[in-house]
XYZ file of C-alpha atoms in Angstrom:
279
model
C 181.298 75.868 161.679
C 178.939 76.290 159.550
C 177.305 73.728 156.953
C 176.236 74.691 153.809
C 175.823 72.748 150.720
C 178.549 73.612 148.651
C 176.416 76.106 145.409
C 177.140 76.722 141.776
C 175.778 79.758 142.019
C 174.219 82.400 144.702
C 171.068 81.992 146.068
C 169.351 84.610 148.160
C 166.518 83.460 150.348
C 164.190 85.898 152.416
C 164.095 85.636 156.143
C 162.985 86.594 159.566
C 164.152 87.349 162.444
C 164.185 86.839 166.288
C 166.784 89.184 168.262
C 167.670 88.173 172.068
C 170.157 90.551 174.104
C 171.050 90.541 177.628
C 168.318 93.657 178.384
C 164.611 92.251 177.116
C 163.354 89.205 178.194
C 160.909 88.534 175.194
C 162.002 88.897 171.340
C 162.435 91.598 168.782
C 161.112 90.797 165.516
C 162.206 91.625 162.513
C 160.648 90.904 159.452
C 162.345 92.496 155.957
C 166.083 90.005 156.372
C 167.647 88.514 153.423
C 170.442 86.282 153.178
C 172.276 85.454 150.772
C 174.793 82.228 150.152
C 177.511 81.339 147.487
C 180.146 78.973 147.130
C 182.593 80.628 150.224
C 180.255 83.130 151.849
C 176.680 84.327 153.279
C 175.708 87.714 153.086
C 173.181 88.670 155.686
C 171.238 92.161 155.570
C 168.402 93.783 157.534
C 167.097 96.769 157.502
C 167.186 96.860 161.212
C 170.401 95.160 162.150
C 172.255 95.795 159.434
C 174.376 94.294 157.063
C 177.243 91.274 158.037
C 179.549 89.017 155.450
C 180.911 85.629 156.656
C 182.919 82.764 155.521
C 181.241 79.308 154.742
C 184.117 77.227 156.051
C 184.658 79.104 159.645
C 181.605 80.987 159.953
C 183.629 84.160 161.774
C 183.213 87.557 159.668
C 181.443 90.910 160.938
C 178.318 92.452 161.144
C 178.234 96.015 160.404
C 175.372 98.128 162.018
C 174.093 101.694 162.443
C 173.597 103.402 166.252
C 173.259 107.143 166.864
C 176.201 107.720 165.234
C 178.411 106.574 161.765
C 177.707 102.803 161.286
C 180.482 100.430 163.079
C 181.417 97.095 162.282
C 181.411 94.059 165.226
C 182.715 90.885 164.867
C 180.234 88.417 164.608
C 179.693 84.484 163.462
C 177.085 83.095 161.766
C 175.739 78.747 162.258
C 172.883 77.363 160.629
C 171.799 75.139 156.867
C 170.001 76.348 154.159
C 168.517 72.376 154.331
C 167.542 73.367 158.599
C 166.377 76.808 157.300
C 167.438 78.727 160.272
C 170.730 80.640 160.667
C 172.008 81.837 164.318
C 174.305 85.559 164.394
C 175.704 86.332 167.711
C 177.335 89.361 168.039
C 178.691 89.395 171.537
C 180.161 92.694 172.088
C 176.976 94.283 171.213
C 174.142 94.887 174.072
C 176.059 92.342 176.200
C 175.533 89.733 173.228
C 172.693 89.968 170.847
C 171.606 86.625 169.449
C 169.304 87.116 165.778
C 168.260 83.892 164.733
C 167.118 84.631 160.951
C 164.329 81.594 159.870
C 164.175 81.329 155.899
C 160.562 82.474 154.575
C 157.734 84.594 155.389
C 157.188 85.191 159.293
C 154.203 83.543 160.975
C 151.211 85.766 161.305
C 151.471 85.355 165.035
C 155.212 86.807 165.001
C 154.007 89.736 162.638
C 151.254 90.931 165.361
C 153.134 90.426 168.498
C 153.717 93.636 170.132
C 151.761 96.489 172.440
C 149.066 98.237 171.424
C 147.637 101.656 173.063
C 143.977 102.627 172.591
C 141.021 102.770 174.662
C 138.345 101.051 175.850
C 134.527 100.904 176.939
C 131.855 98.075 177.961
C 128.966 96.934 176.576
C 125.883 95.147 177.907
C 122.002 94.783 177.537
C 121.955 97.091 180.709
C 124.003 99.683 179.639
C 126.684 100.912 177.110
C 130.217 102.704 176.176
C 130.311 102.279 180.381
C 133.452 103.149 182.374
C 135.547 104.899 178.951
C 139.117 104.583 179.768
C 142.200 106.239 177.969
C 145.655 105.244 177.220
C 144.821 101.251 177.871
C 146.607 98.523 176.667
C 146.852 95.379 174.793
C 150.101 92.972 174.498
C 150.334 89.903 172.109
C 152.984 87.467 172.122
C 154.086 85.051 170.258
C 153.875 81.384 171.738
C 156.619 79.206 171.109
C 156.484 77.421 167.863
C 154.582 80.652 166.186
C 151.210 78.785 165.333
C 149.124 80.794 167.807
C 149.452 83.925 169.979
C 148.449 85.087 173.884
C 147.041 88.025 174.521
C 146.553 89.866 177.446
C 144.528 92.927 178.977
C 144.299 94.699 182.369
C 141.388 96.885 183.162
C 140.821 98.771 186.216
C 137.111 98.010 186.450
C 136.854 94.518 184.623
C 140.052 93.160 185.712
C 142.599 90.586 183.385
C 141.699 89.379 180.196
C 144.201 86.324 179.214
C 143.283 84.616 176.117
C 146.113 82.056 175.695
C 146.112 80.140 172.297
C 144.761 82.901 169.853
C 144.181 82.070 166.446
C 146.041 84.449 164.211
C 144.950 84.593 160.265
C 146.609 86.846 157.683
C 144.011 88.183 155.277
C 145.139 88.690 151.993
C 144.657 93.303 152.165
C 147.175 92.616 154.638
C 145.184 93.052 157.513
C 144.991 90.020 160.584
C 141.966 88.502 162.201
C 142.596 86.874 166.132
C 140.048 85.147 167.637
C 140.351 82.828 170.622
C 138.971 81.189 174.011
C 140.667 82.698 177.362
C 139.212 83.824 180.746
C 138.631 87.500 183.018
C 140.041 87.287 185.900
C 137.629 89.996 187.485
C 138.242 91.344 191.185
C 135.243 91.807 193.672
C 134.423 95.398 194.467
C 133.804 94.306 198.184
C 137.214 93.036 198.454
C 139.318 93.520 195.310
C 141.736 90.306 197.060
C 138.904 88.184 196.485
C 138.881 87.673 192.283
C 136.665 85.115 190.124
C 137.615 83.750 186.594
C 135.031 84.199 183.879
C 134.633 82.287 180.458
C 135.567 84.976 177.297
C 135.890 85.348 174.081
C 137.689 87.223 171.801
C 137.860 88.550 168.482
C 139.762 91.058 166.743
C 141.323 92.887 164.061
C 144.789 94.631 163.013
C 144.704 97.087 160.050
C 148.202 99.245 159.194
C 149.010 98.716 163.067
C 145.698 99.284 164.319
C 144.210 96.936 166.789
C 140.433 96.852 167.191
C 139.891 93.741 169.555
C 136.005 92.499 171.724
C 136.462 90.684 174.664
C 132.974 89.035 175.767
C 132.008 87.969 179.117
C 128.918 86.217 178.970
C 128.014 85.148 182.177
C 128.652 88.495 183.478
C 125.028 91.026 183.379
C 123.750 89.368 180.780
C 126.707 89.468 178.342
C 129.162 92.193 178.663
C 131.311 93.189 175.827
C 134.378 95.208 176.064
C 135.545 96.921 173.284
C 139.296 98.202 172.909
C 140.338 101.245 170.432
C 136.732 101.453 168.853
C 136.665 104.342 166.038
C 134.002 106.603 168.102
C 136.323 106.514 171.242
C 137.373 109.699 171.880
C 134.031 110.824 171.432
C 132.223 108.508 174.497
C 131.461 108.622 178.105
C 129.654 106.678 180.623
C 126.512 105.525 179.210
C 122.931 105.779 180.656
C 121.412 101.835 182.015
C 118.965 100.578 178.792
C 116.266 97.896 179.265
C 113.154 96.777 178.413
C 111.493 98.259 181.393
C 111.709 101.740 182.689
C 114.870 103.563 184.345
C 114.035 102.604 187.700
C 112.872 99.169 187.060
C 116.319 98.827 185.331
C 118.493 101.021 187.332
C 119.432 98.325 189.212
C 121.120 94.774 188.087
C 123.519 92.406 189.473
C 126.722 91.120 187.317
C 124.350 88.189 186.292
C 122.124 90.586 184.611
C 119.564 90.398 187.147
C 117.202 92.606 188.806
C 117.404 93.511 192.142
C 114.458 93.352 194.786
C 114.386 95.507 198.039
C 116.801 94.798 200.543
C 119.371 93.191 197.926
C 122.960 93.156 199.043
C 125.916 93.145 197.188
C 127.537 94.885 193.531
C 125.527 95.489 191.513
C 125.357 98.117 188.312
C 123.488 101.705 188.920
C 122.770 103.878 186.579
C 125.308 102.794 184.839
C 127.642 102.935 187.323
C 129.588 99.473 189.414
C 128.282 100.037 193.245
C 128.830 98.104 196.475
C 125.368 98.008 198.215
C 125.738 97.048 201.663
């Protein structure tokens, strides 16, 4: 049943939303609901999900959404208080039940960025830079539960996991986001890529119309290493040449500490710009 204040008039109150079905694991978001109540019904609408009418006293009525083909209506019920601010529409003949659980007001800023992001990336450091350019990498961001931060995650081939797990997540007022946040890279040795060793990072970020531009710093690793995902000049890099403030050769070899190597020196260590295994 639901409970709702009996009104003198309608009142229509913005929302957003969290959709569960039986096939995905994490949320759907969706931001642009409305709902709105009078004295016998709610009226719920989303662009998304469509567009459902119920009655106060039972809370049964139907929710009428769009597929591939003309738009169907399912029969749905609605729970929730304007006073609680959240309202809960399952639909259960839908997607094996789908659950949207609509929250009165503006969505968190770490709801609005969740999602995957596609770009590329390359590393930075004092020895060397845009090293080891990578294509068609990724970057997920989920929302942790009670919305007021967000983790965010990154595999890389050469640098390993990046898992920064209580980001900070500020909307800016041209509608763009700024993430920053403490996590660790969980970075694999090249002699035996079993063996891996967690690293202090850092991150900091961006999201513009969609776009993430995010650094993730390592700084015990060669000095400082920086990698950068989806920078502007991508598409346009490649490996790097080893900088330093000696010559090439003096600097052609350093270890993931950002030291130089001596004669007879064992181990990984970075070559011309390049991660080797000297044995």
């Amino acid at each position: 049943m639901v409970c709702v204040a009996q009104m003198a008039k309608a009142e229509t109150y913005n929302a957003w939303g969290a959709v569960l079905f039986s096939y995905i694991k994490t949320p759907m978001y969706d931001a642009g609901e409305t709902l709105e109540v009078t004295a016998d019904s709610i009226f719920f609408s989303s662009a998304t999900w469509g567009e459902g009418r119920f009655g106060i006293a039972s809370g049964e009525g139907d929710l009428t959404m769009s597929g591939h083909g003309s738009a169907k209506a399912y029969a749905a019920n609605i729970t929730g208080t304007v006073a609680g601010g959240v309202f809960v529409i399952s639909v259960p003949s839908v997607m094996g039940g789908t659950v949207i659980t609509s929250t009165l007001g503006e969505m968190p800023a770490a709801v609005a960025v969740a999602g995957s992001y596609t770009g590329g990336t390359y590393a930075n450091c004092k020895y060397f830079s845009k090293y080891g350019a990578a294509a068609d990498q990724t970057v997920t961001i989920t929302a942790n539960e009670g919305y007021e931060t967000a983790t965010l995650t990154h595999t890389s081939a050469t640098w390993g996991t990046f898992t920064f797990s209580a980001v900070s997540v500020v909307a800016n007022a041209d509608g763009s986001y700024t993430l920053t946040g403490e996590g660790t890279c969980a970075m694999p040795s090249m002699a035996d890529p079993t063996q891996v060793k967690d690293y202090a990072s850092d991150l900091t970020a961006t999201i513009t119309d969609g776009v993430l531009v995010a650094e993730m710093k390592v700084p015990a690793v060669m000095g400082g290493t920086t990698l950068l995902f989806n920078p502007a000049d991508f598409e346009t890099v490649g490996i790097g040449s080893v900088v330093a403030n000696g010559s090439d050769d003096e600097a052609s070899a350093v270890t993931l500490n950002g030291q130089r190597t001596a004669d007879g020196y064992r181990g990984i260590v970075v070559k011309n710009g390049k991660k080797v295994l000297v044995k």
